[in-house]
Amino acid sequence: MFYRETGQYRTDYASDQQILNLPQDKWAMALLLAVAFLVVPLLINDYWANAILLPFLIYSMAALGLNILTGYCGQVSLGTGGFMAVGAYAAYKLMTAFPGLDLTIVVLFAGFVTAAVGTVFGLPSLRIKGFYLAVATLAAQFFLVWLFNKVPWFFNYSATGMISAPARTAFGLEVSGPQAPIWAKYLFCLTLVTVFALIAKNITRGRIGRMWMAIRDMDIAAELIGVRPLWSKLSAFAVSSFYVGMAGAMLFAVWLGAVEPTEAFGITVSFNVLFMVIIGGLGSILGSFLGAGFLVLLPILLKSVLVGGLAMTVATAKHVELVLLGSLIILFLIAEPHGLNRLWQITKEKLRLWPFPY
Amino acid sequence: MYDAVYPFLIEPFAKMWTDMPLFFAETVISGVMAGVMYSLVALGFVLIYKASGIFNFAQGVLALFAALTLTGIMDNFGAPGWLAIILTVAIMFGLAWLIQKLVFNHLINQEPIILFMATLGLAYFLEGAGDIMWGSDVKVVNLGIPQGASQWLLDGPGLYVEKLEIVAAVTAAILVTALTIFFQKTRIGRALRAVADDHQAAMSVGISLEKIWIVVWAVAGLVALVAGIMWGTKSGVQFSLSLIALKALPVLILGGFTSVPGAIVGGLIIGVGEKIAEVYWGPALGGAIENWFAYMLALAFLLFRPQGLFGEKIIERV
């Protein structure tokens, strides 16, 4: 009743090509952004930020990156954890080498470094396809984590082999290090994620995005109509790694503050991000956010219900959590293989018709 | 320049030469044995992928689950080894039936990546379920499989070879022979090959896909049990056992997803390559290279044969 297209005419190309071309959608998005930017920073506390909001934003960024590669260009990658590690270590080296550098620039530059590394590891994709490629990207995962464990230059010869983020500022606000106010950290991540989600949306619906999708749907046919596979696959790897690297840099510098590569960037991270992309919906920007939110919230919910609600010991709860997580994932894949994004579209469709059934 | 190149290009080969033949032979033999163990896991992958196109990441956890069940039955109920094995096989068959009925029957015709994710969910589930049922402490497999160095080889040519590895190699050989006979000579085996060839053609001559898939999962469970016993005897039954799946993946891409001989040959190449690299190049690179070396080796082969050594030639049409 309230969500109708009827009577809303689009009379020129510009209005037809807007991302959100219904006023209702525009208002909803404006409201969402207003709440996220203006209200949440006032109410935020340490627990909410560190357990839910920061991981949600950072994993959304990583999921965006992987979705570009897997969802739009069809190249399955299991090396996300390794590429996040590249971003984190690039950020660390920059932060310690240039103390005065603005953290925004550090994060962006970490993204560029990761994009270069990702392009190199994307080279086999020109010859190898499907699951062979997925397994081949595991080489990147294991090699990169090993590299950051073994070469002392990366962790500045520190005795523990860990890296920890020094206090740095972005636009005059302190956003990294233990003293940084939590709302500043949140706003920093939120701004970056919002800006780059918008960029991703526009890349994917433009010429480059269509090129990727052509390669995804059938690479030989795409090649025949003049899409260059080398250029499109490598650009997908580069853009994807750029996002993933920024996520890694933020994860290290803003959220965790100190990381150890094997644990923070292990293969579980790669699988988790892939889950986010698939549960959210392959080939959708919104889906990346929904998937990240789902997989960040689900373990917290399960844990609080099992330990808090049913009074299980932490060890048992961990096993039960695994069982439930596994079954929920399978259930979800059976119920809606196209992900949360598809569910959202169905809801919108229903809303359009409501309250009439047809 | 010389200092940088020497430990990589000259020293390893010089060492190999001076180590001839004893230590080098030991390295190669232990590589072969390790490769056989990898092949055991890879076999399960290949069987399922061939028959149903599912990239079964849960194979490692399946091995862990089988080993946990086996030791659980033996420790908790005091069952003798042979009985425990029979019971575990029965449980694995039941599990195969459940997996097919509850999970993959509902996922027919989905994208390969969705199926892959489902097996990951399955892996989480089995890992948690195994721990809940049998506890998460490290267990020992007491099947009386001989361990320690083989005295006979130590006295004779002076080679140090683990008895367990010989047992594993012999078991793997028997298993592969048995599987080959099963595939070539029995009715179900032929049906299975038909399904692997072409689903629609198989269905049109009256083969039930669902039944074949259950059989495949059951056989994969059986292979997982053997792998679980061998790996469990070697390093105890614990969570890390499920990580052998990650060891089997490079074997798979090297040999080709669809080829049983590929899994064996791939396992041997990876096993030997990894051991030699670890012994001769490891120190120069700072050690612990076995995590990624196998993948790089497989990748190098893939660049020349994108479908693996024995995989079916990829023919693409528009």
XYZ file of C-alpha atoms in Angstrom:
676
model
C 0.000 0.000 0.000
C 2.812 2.336 0.880
C 5.415 0.807 -1.370
C 4.154 1.348 -4.886
C 5.657 2.069 -8.242
C 2.329 3.003 -9.724
C 2.167 6.602 -10.839
C 5.865 7.236 -10.374
C 7.064 8.022 -13.871
C 10.671 8.246 -14.876
C 10.896 10.601 -17.804
C 14.612 10.783 -18.541
C 17.547 8.391 -18.613
C 19.188 9.933 -15.576
C 16.275 9.134 -13.312
C 15.900 5.715 -14.855
C 19.481 4.817 -14.096
C 19.543 5.848 -10.473
C 20.571 3.189 -7.977
C 17.459 3.805 -5.897
C 14.785 5.090 -8.206
C 11.798 4.928 -5.888
C 11.310 7.783 -3.394
C 10.465 5.211 -0.723
C 13.826 3.518 -1.258
C 15.602 6.864 -1.155
C 13.958 7.826 2.098
C 14.676 4.441 3.662
C 18.342 4.624 2.642
C 18.646 8.223 3.875
C 17.116 7.230 7.193
C 19.418 4.228 7.504
C 22.496 6.333 6.788
C 21.344 9.069 9.164
C 20.894 6.572 11.971
C 24.224 4.904 11.218
C 26.157 8.172 11.015
C 24.396 10.380 13.565
C 22.540 8.288 16.114
C 24.693 5.183 16.552
C 27.926 7.096 17.434
C 26.071 8.728 20.341
C 24.786 5.450 21.741
C 27.762 3.253 21.008
C 29.651 1.423 23.729
C 32.715 -0.805 23.704
C 30.896 -4.118 23.699
C 28.560 -3.288 20.841
C 31.312 -1.824 18.739
C 33.908 -4.522 19.260
C 31.621 -7.533 19.184
C 29.159 -6.531 16.494
C 29.499 -3.234 14.662
C 33.204 -3.175 13.777
C 33.373 -6.854 12.722
C 30.181 -6.343 10.734
C 31.585 -3.362 8.847
C 34.976 -4.950 8.256
C 33.625 -8.299 7.135
C 31.149 -6.471 4.903
C 34.116 -4.871 3.186
C 35.833 -8.250 2.794
C 32.605 -9.831 1.561
C 32.179 -6.994 -0.945
C 35.631 -7.778 -2.264
C 35.047 -11.506 -2.533
C 31.626 -10.935 -4.044
C 33.206 -8.923 -6.838
C 35.521 -11.809 -7.627
C 33.252 -14.783 -6.996
C 29.788 -13.365 -7.445
C 30.414 -11.063 -10.392
C 33.391 -12.609 -12.149
C 32.768 -16.251 -11.194
C 36.278 -17.002 -9.942
C 36.072 -18.910 -6.668
C 38.793 -17.824 -4.262
C 39.751 -19.404 -0.969
C 42.658 -17.029 -0.396
C 40.716 -14.204 1.260
C 42.433 -14.696 4.619
C 45.846 -14.446 3.006
C 44.935 -11.260 1.141
C 43.551 -9.719 4.322
C 46.909 -10.501 5.913
C 48.660 -8.630 3.082
C 46.479 -5.601 3.796
C 47.151 -5.784 7.513
C 50.907 -6.095 7.138
C 51.076 -3.389 4.486
C 49.202 -1.104 6.862
C 51.523 -2.030 9.706
C 54.674 -1.321 7.698
C 53.278 2.030 6.545
C 52.115 3.037 10.009
C 55.483 2.327 11.555
C 57.558 3.728 8.690
C 55.585 6.975 8.303
C 54.135 7.913 11.723
C 52.599 11.150 10.468
C 50.606 9.550 7.667
C 46.829 9.839 7.798
C 45.255 6.442 8.454
C 42.871 6.840 5.513
C 45.847 7.003 3.193
C 47.433 4.037 4.971
C 44.313 1.923 4.471
C 43.966 2.948 0.831
C 47.607 2.232 0.165
C 47.316 -1.158 1.897
C 44.483 -1.813 -0.544
C 46.727 -0.996 -3.510
C 49.505 -3.265 -2.239
C 47.011 -6.105 -1.832
C 45.620 -5.421 -5.293
C 49.118 -5.925 -6.731
C 49.628 -9.159 -4.778
C 46.137 -10.351 -5.710
C 46.791 -9.743 -9.393
C 49.918 -11.892 -9.217
C 48.037 -14.726 -7.529
C 45.216 -14.243 -10.015
C 47.480 -15.063 -12.960
C 46.766 -18.835 -12.785
C 43.064 -18.051 -13.281
C 43.812 -17.444 -16.952
C 44.607 -21.107 -17.376
C 42.860 -22.878 -14.498
C 39.120 -22.857 -13.927
C 36.493 -23.865 -11.395
C 37.491 -25.821 -8.336
C 41.008 -26.302 -9.658
C 41.364 -22.553 -9.309
C 39.735 -22.557 -5.864
C 42.312 -25.028 -4.627
C 45.084 -23.129 -6.370
C 44.138 -19.955 -4.468
C 44.711 -21.903 -1.268
C 48.383 -21.727 -2.295
C 48.142 -17.960 -1.798
C 46.462 -18.451 1.559
C 49.093 -20.770 2.988
C 52.077 -19.118 1.349
C 51.191 -15.596 2.509
C 50.498 -16.600 6.093
C 53.758 -18.564 6.158
C 55.611 -15.574 4.730
C 54.319 -13.219 7.416
C 55.256 -15.721 10.098
C 58.750 -16.376 8.783
C 60.192 -13.120 7.506
C 61.006 -10.867 10.449
C 61.062 -7.701 8.322
C 57.263 -7.834 8.103
C 56.731 -7.712 11.857
C 59.654 -5.310 12.464
C 61.719 -8.007 14.209
C 59.425 -8.009 17.250
C 60.117 -10.872 19.623
C 56.588 -12.296 19.699
C 56.054 -12.235 15.934
C 52.831 -10.315 16.505
C 52.087 -6.899 15.082
C 50.297 -4.225 17.089
C 48.820 -1.001 15.813
C 50.325 2.258 17.098
C 48.035 5.248 17.691
C 47.361 7.066 14.397
C 44.915 9.702 13.282
C 42.555 10.163 10.394
C 41.405 13.740 9.649
C 42.720 14.792 13.050
C 40.791 12.118 14.949
C 42.642 9.337 16.704
C 41.238 6.094 15.275
C 43.826 3.429 16.038
C 45.627 2.329 19.164
C 44.193 1.591 22.613
C 43.332 5.220 23.465
C 41.211 5.926 20.410
C 37.553 6.676 21.203
C 35.275 3.912 20.056
C 32.900 6.178 18.128
C 35.813 7.505 16.089
C 36.824 3.955 15.147
C 33.248 3.195 14.199
C 32.817 6.324 12.098
C 36.132 5.728 10.338
C 35.127 2.213 9.287
C 31.584 3.242 8.452
C 32.718 6.060 6.181
C 35.169 3.890 4.281
C 32.679 1.052 3.896
C 29.897 3.371 2.734
C 32.067 5.143 0.182
C 33.506 1.933 -1.209
C 30.167 0.137 -1.276
C 28.900 2.967 -3.462
C 31.942 2.677 -5.691
C 31.506 -1.096 -5.929
C 27.858 -0.687 -6.830
C 28.774 1.679 -9.624
C 31.646 -0.438 -10.935
C 29.483 -3.522 -11.074
C 26.622 -1.919 -12.968
C 28.881 -0.258 -15.475
C 30.909 -1.523 -18.389
C 33.498 -3.299 -16.226
C 30.830 -5.069 -14.193
C 29.078 -6.277 -17.323
C 32.411 -7.515 -18.625
C 32.925 -9.526 -15.422
C 29.442 -10.967 -15.592
C 29.955 -12.007 -19.201
C 33.096 -13.873 -18.169
C 31.228 -15.456 -15.248
C 28.334 -16.679 -17.352
C 30.467 -18.225 -20.068
C 34.012 -17.192 -20.657
C 34.370 -18.565 -24.177
C 31.220 -16.847 -25.359
C 32.395 -13.652 -23.693
C 35.715 -13.912 -25.480
C 33.899 -14.335 -28.788
C 31.927 -11.148 -28.356
C 35.101 -9.231 -27.653
C 35.562 -9.291 -23.895
C 39.216 -9.728 -23.060
C 39.508 -12.568 -20.495
C 43.007 -11.567 -19.370
C 42.011 -8.012 -18.664
C 38.668 -8.826 -17.041
C 39.875 -11.648 -14.811
C 42.926 -9.768 -13.622
C 40.953 -6.576 -13.032
C 38.441 -8.573 -10.993
C 41.296 -10.016 -8.945
C 42.816 -6.566 -8.480
C 39.598 -4.797 -7.449
C 38.553 -7.668 -5.231
C 41.938 -7.796 -3.518
C 41.841 -4.027 -3.070
C 38.650 -4.334 -1.017
C 39.859 -7.390 0.856
C 43.160 -5.676 1.632
C 41.402 -2.618 3.022
C 39.274 -4.929 5.166
C 42.447 -6.593 6.449
C 44.057 -3.239 7.198
C 40.983 -2.047 9.129
C 40.670 -5.369 10.926
C 44.223 -5.020 12.182
C 44.577 -1.292 12.696
C 41.138 -0.313 13.909
C 39.332 -3.334 15.273
C 41.785 -5.791 16.833
C 44.840 -3.595 17.294
C 47.178 -6.594 17.533
C 47.147 -9.705 15.397
C 48.984 -12.946 14.877
C 48.782 -14.099 11.240
C 47.969 -17.792 11.686
C 44.994 -17.072 13.886
C 43.566 -13.839 12.522
C 44.028 -14.640 8.828
C 43.788 -18.420 8.750
C 41.803 -20.534 6.366
C 38.699 -20.307 8.580
C 38.530 -16.615 7.742
C 38.574 -17.440 4.026
C 35.730 -19.905 4.441
C 33.757 -17.511 6.629
C 33.924 -14.738 4.069
C 32.906 -17.178 1.331
C 29.943 -18.206 3.495
C 28.977 -14.559 3.892
C 29.038 -14.055 0.148
C 26.980 -17.150 -0.574
C 24.486 -16.705 2.253
C 24.152 -13.039 1.364
C 23.724 -13.729 -2.308
C 26.264 -14.155 -5.086
C 26.531 -11.128 -7.290
C 24.835 -8.560 -5.099
C 26.259 -5.640 -3.134
C 23.446 -5.617 -0.599
C 23.916 -9.348 -0.158
C 27.482 -8.833 1.024
C 26.203 -6.721 3.894
C 23.345 -9.061 4.747
C 25.642 -12.090 4.694
C 28.255 -10.395 6.864
C 25.599 -9.314 9.344
C 24.137 -12.804 9.448
C 27.418 -14.572 10.078
C 28.672 -12.008 12.592
C 25.458 -12.108 14.591
C 24.696 -15.818 14.401
C 27.631 -17.130 16.487
C 27.075 -14.405 19.100
C 23.392 -15.269 19.334
C 24.083 -18.989 19.500
C 26.719 -18.525 22.155
C 24.593 -16.284 24.352
C 21.635 -18.654 24.068
C 23.699 -21.755 24.780
C 25.922 -20.432 27.550
C 23.533 -17.858 28.992
C 20.166 -19.434 28.289
C 20.827 -23.136 28.645
C 23.736 -22.865 31.106
C 26.098 -25.119 29.156
C 29.805 -25.110 29.827
C 31.834 -23.124 27.337
C 33.462 -26.248 25.868
C 30.176 -28.077 25.241
C 28.593 -24.910 23.952
C 31.394 -24.623 21.400
C 30.662 -28.071 20.017
C 26.904 -27.549 20.038
C 27.475 -24.205 18.331
C 29.430 -25.962 15.562
C 26.649 -28.501 15.087
C 23.978 -25.796 14.973
C 26.016 -23.559 12.695
C 26.605 -26.460 10.311
C 22.952 -27.463 10.243
C 21.775 -23.877 9.865
C 24.082 -23.332 6.910
C 22.814 -26.499 5.225
C 19.197 -25.611 6.001
C 19.737 -22.172 4.614
C 21.296 -23.450 1.409
C 18.382 -25.829 0.952
C 15.746 -23.213 1.699
C 17.190 -20.319 -0.296
C 20.256 -21.130 -2.372
C 20.237 -17.619 -3.835
C 20.842 -16.029 -0.481
C 19.430 -13.321 1.722
C 19.415 -10.824 -1.118
C 16.860 -12.960 -2.937
C 14.739 -13.115 0.222
C 14.841 -9.327 0.389
C 13.704 -9.061 -3.215
C 10.837 -11.452 -2.571
C 9.841 -9.332 0.426
C 9.883 -6.205 -1.692
C 7.751 -7.945 -4.303
C 5.286 -8.925 -1.619
C 5.246 -5.401 -0.211
C 4.364 -4.015 -3.613
C 1.253 -6.154 -3.761
C 0.215 -5.897 -0.135
C -2.521 -6.066 1.035
C -3.849 -7.715 -2.119
C -2.671 -11.240 -2.927
C -2.420 -10.623 -6.715
C 74.614 -12.781 -5.419
C 76.386 -16.082 -4.939
C 75.355 -16.178 -1.280
C 71.729 -15.679 -2.203
C 71.672 -18.341 -4.881
C 73.902 -20.950 -3.285
C 71.472 -22.388 -0.678
C 68.742 -22.770 -3.309
C 70.456 -23.865 -6.487
C 73.630 -25.628 -5.502
C 73.669 -26.765 -1.914
C 70.512 -28.945 -2.011
C 71.718 -30.900 -5.036
C 75.197 -31.247 -3.617
C 73.685 -32.572 -0.409
C 71.446 -34.973 -2.293
C 74.531 -36.323 -4.048
C 76.532 -36.788 -0.863
C 73.516 -38.329 0.875
C 73.309 -41.013 -1.790
C 72.021 -43.563 -1.544
C 70.956 -44.189 2.041
C 69.601 -40.941 3.404
C 68.219 -39.900 0.060
C 66.482 -43.245 -0.270
C 65.034 -42.852 3.213
C 63.704 -39.428 2.287
C 62.124 -40.734 -0.880
C 60.637 -43.770 0.859
C 59.132 -41.728 3.655
C 57.805 -39.352 1.009
C 56.191 -42.257 -0.828
C 54.622 -43.474 2.382
C 53.302 -40.029 3.285
C 51.994 -39.763 -0.268
C 50.086 -43.017 0.146
C 48.411 -41.573 3.236
C 47.424 -38.442 1.275
C 46.079 -40.633 -1.519
C 43.816 -42.416 0.950
C 42.039 -39.162 1.714
C 42.084 -37.992 -1.904
C 40.409 -41.236 -2.999
C 37.274 -40.386 -1.041
C 37.137 -36.968 -2.724
C 37.509 -38.447 -6.189
C 34.794 -41.063 -5.718
C 32.196 -38.521 -4.687
C 33.213 -35.917 -7.250
C 33.114 -38.445 -10.061
C 29.674 -39.752 -9.231
C 27.858 -36.613 -8.164
C 29.997 -33.597 -9.003
C 30.112 -32.608 -5.337
C 33.414 -31.191 -4.174
C 33.332 -32.848 -0.784
C 35.302 -30.759 1.648
C 33.952 -32.857 4.520
C 36.154 -35.821 3.580
C 38.770 -34.914 6.198
C 36.157 -34.493 8.890
C 34.588 -37.753 7.752
C 37.921 -39.432 8.514
C 38.032 -37.721 11.900
C 34.450 -38.732 12.629
C 35.145 -42.353 11.673
C 38.252 -42.505 13.832
C 36.443 -40.850 16.756
C 33.576 -43.319 16.482
C 35.965 -46.245 16.310
C 37.971 -45.222 19.359
C 34.790 -44.174 21.155
C 33.248 -47.613 20.708
C 36.458 -49.327 21.782
C 37.116 -47.134 24.823
C 33.583 -46.706 26.099
C 32.139 -50.165 25.493
C 35.315 -52.216 25.565
C 34.522 -53.751 22.205
C 37.317 -55.705 20.513
C 38.910 -54.141 17.467
C 37.157 -56.216 14.784
C 33.717 -55.612 16.280
C 34.388 -51.894 16.619
C 35.426 -51.726 12.973
C 32.259 -53.506 11.842
C 30.119 -51.206 13.977
C 31.908 -48.130 12.670
C 31.441 -49.274 9.089
C 27.738 -49.722 9.820
C 27.580 -46.229 11.307
C 29.387 -44.746 8.311
C 26.915 -46.449 5.966
C 24.028 -45.072 8.012
C 25.615 -41.651 7.900
C 25.943 -41.906 4.118
C 22.235 -42.674 3.862
C 21.364 -39.747 6.139
C 23.598 -37.312 4.267
C 21.994 -38.211 0.962
C 18.421 -38.199 2.278
C 18.620 -35.099 4.429
C 21.042 -32.885 2.574
C 21.845 -33.630 -1.004
C 18.435 -34.880 -2.094
C 17.273 -31.319 -1.492
C 20.145 -29.781 -3.368
C 19.834 -31.531 -6.712
C 20.639 -29.301 -9.674
C 22.210 -26.559 -7.584
C 25.371 -24.739 -8.540
C 28.612 -26.582 -7.670
C 29.620 -23.829 -5.263
C 26.382 -24.255 -3.282
C 27.073 -27.974 -2.993
C 30.609 -27.215 -1.878
C 29.296 -24.879 0.814
C 26.857 -27.555 1.943
C 29.730 -29.970 2.468
C 31.468 -27.287 4.526
C 28.360 -27.047 6.682
C 28.414 -30.809 6.910
C 32.035 -30.624 8.030
C 31.122 -28.228 10.855
C 28.240 -30.449 11.847
C 30.228 -33.691 11.931
C 33.098 -32.072 13.790
C 30.777 -30.783 16.508
C 28.746 -33.989 16.618
C 31.849 -36.192 16.920
C 33.138 -34.082 19.774
C 29.811 -34.042 21.594
C 29.411 -37.798 21.329
C 32.922 -38.919 22.119
C 34.645 -35.982 23.817
C 37.329 -33.751 22.372
C 40.428 -35.105 24.140
C 43.155 -36.768 22.107
C 42.513 -40.484 21.691
C 44.718 -43.386 20.752
C 43.806 -46.053 18.232
C 44.494 -49.475 19.777
C 44.160 -51.847 16.879
C 47.554 -53.456 17.350
C 48.996 -51.902 14.203
C 52.775 -52.240 14.568
C 54.668 -49.027 15.128
C 58.269 -47.936 15.341
C 61.086 -48.612 12.920
C 61.174 -51.743 10.866
C 64.030 -53.803 12.365
C 64.421 -55.911 9.267
C 65.134 -52.949 6.996
C 67.291 -51.287 9.637
C 69.522 -54.359 9.986
C 69.687 -55.169 6.299
C 70.379 -52.136 4.121
C 70.310 -49.808 7.137
C 67.178 -47.940 6.121
C 64.939 -46.326 8.720
C 61.342 -46.995 7.705
C 58.285 -46.791 9.962
C 56.343 -50.062 10.215
C 53.075 -48.138 10.327
C 53.831 -46.577 6.984
C 54.435 -49.964 5.421
C 51.114 -51.168 6.834
C 49.426 -48.069 5.455
C 50.927 -48.602 2.028
C 49.865 -52.247 1.935
C 46.356 -51.388 3.154
C 46.056 -48.668 0.551
C 47.144 -51.117 -2.144
C 44.558 -53.673 -1.003
C 41.879 -51.000 -0.786
C 42.551 -49.685 -4.271
C 42.578 -53.209 -5.718
C 39.325 -54.034 -3.957
C 37.737 -50.796 -5.198
C 38.908 -51.441 -8.744
C 37.402 -54.936 -8.689
C 34.216 -53.503 -7.202
C 33.958 -50.902 -9.958
C 34.828 -53.236 -12.816
C 33.127 -56.483 -11.905
C 30.043 -55.845 -9.803
C 26.640 -54.653 -10.928
C 26.633 -51.665 -8.604
C 30.150 -50.777 -9.661
C 29.154 -50.698 -13.311
C 26.099 -48.622 -12.486
C 28.386 -46.260 -10.620
C 30.653 -45.818 -13.609
C 27.632 -45.219 -15.776
C 26.492 -42.448 -13.448
C 29.970 -40.948 -13.474
C 29.867 -40.908 -17.267
C 26.475 -39.351 -17.826
C 23.665 -38.797 -15.352
C 20.853 -38.658 -17.871
C 21.981 -41.676 -19.840
C 22.327 -43.639 -16.613
C 18.839 -42.678 -15.512
C 17.381 -43.626 -18.877
C 18.617 -47.204 -18.536
C 17.007 -47.496 -15.133
C 19.802 -46.726 -12.709
C 18.632 -44.950 -9.570
C 20.841 -41.922 -9.059
C 19.881 -41.623 -5.416
C 20.893 -45.210 -4.663
C 24.216 -44.770 -6.403
C 24.927 -41.584 -4.508
C 24.244 -43.333 -1.205
C 26.638 -46.093 -2.252
C 29.269 -43.533 -3.172
C 28.987 -41.738 0.148
C 29.153 -45.112 1.925
C 32.314 -46.070 0.037
C 33.790 -42.644 0.773
C 32.939 -43.226 4.435
C 34.735 -46.560 4.298
C 37.812 -44.983 2.724
C 37.604 -42.253 5.362
C 37.591 -44.905 8.078
C 40.760 -46.487 6.690
C 42.399 -43.066 6.405
C 41.211 -42.200 9.916
C 42.688 -45.388 11.357
C 46.045 -44.852 9.673
C 46.345 -41.138 10.500
C 44.888 -41.721 13.952
C 47.489 -44.393 14.724
C 50.203 -42.083 13.486
C 49.339 -38.917 15.368
C 46.384 -39.592 17.664
C 42.724 -38.916 17.016
C 42.094 -35.209 17.479
C 40.783 -32.176 15.651
C 43.915 -31.737 13.556
C 43.052 -35.031 11.856
C 40.378 -33.219 9.865
C 43.041 -30.916 8.443
C 44.387 -33.764 6.297
C 41.683 -32.671 3.880
C 43.890 -29.661 3.208
C 46.781 -32.031 2.499
C 44.674 -33.992 0.057
C 43.555 -30.977 -1.996
C 46.839 -30.400 -3.845
C 46.954 -34.140 -4.508
C 43.533 -33.838 -6.070
C 44.235 -30.959 -8.393
C 47.545 -32.508 -9.375
C 45.986 -35.867 -10.220
C 42.691 -34.541 -11.545
C 39.379 -34.511 -9.693
C 37.917 -37.385 -11.666
C 40.692 -39.927 -11.695
C 41.388 -42.686 -9.162
C 44.866 -43.427 -10.536
C 45.383 -39.653 -10.477
C 44.748 -39.598 -6.738
C 47.389 -42.291 -6.227
C 50.053 -40.869 -8.543
C 49.316 -37.341 -7.350
C 49.694 -38.470 -3.760
C 53.073 -40.019 -4.511
C 54.349 -36.949 -6.381
C 53.192 -34.606 -3.624
C 54.508 -36.870 -0.864
C 57.973 -37.272 -2.363
C 58.210 -33.668 -3.574
C 57.196 -32.335 -0.197
C 59.668 -34.496 1.731
C 62.570 -33.651 -0.555
C 61.749 -29.937 -0.473
C 61.424 -30.026 3.294
C 64.732 -31.801 3.829
C 66.840 -30.003 1.230
C 65.231 -26.599 0.677
C 63.420 -26.216 4.009
C 66.373 -24.933 6.063
C 67.262 -22.283 3.475
C 63.669 -21.021 3.473
C 63.270 -21.006 7.233
C 61.358 -24.275 7.648
C 57.677 -25.178 7.942
C 57.252 -24.952 4.184
C 55.148 -28.122 3.969
C 51.965 -26.062 4.382
C 52.230 -24.364 1.034
C 54.863 -26.246 -0.927
C 52.430 -28.965 -2.055
C 50.086 -26.307 -3.407
C 52.841 -24.564 -5.337
C 54.001 -27.888 -6.761
C 50.465 -28.758 -7.843
C 50.059 -25.272 -9.300
C 53.215 -25.724 -11.382
C 51.785 -28.943 -12.857
C 48.410 -27.297 -13.438
C 49.913 -24.554 -15.544
C 50.797 -27.229 -18.092
C 47.772 -29.463 -17.627
C 44.816 -27.396 -16.336
C 42.718 -30.508 -15.695
C 45.384 -32.292 -13.649
C 47.587 -35.145 -14.810
C 44.830 -37.708 -15.328
C 41.722 -35.553 -15.368
C 39.301 -35.701 -18.247
C 40.202 -33.292 -20.977
C 38.117 -30.180 -20.600
C 36.153 -29.645 -23.786
C 34.219 -26.415 -23.916
C 31.565 -25.467 -26.388
C 29.593 -22.320 -26.731
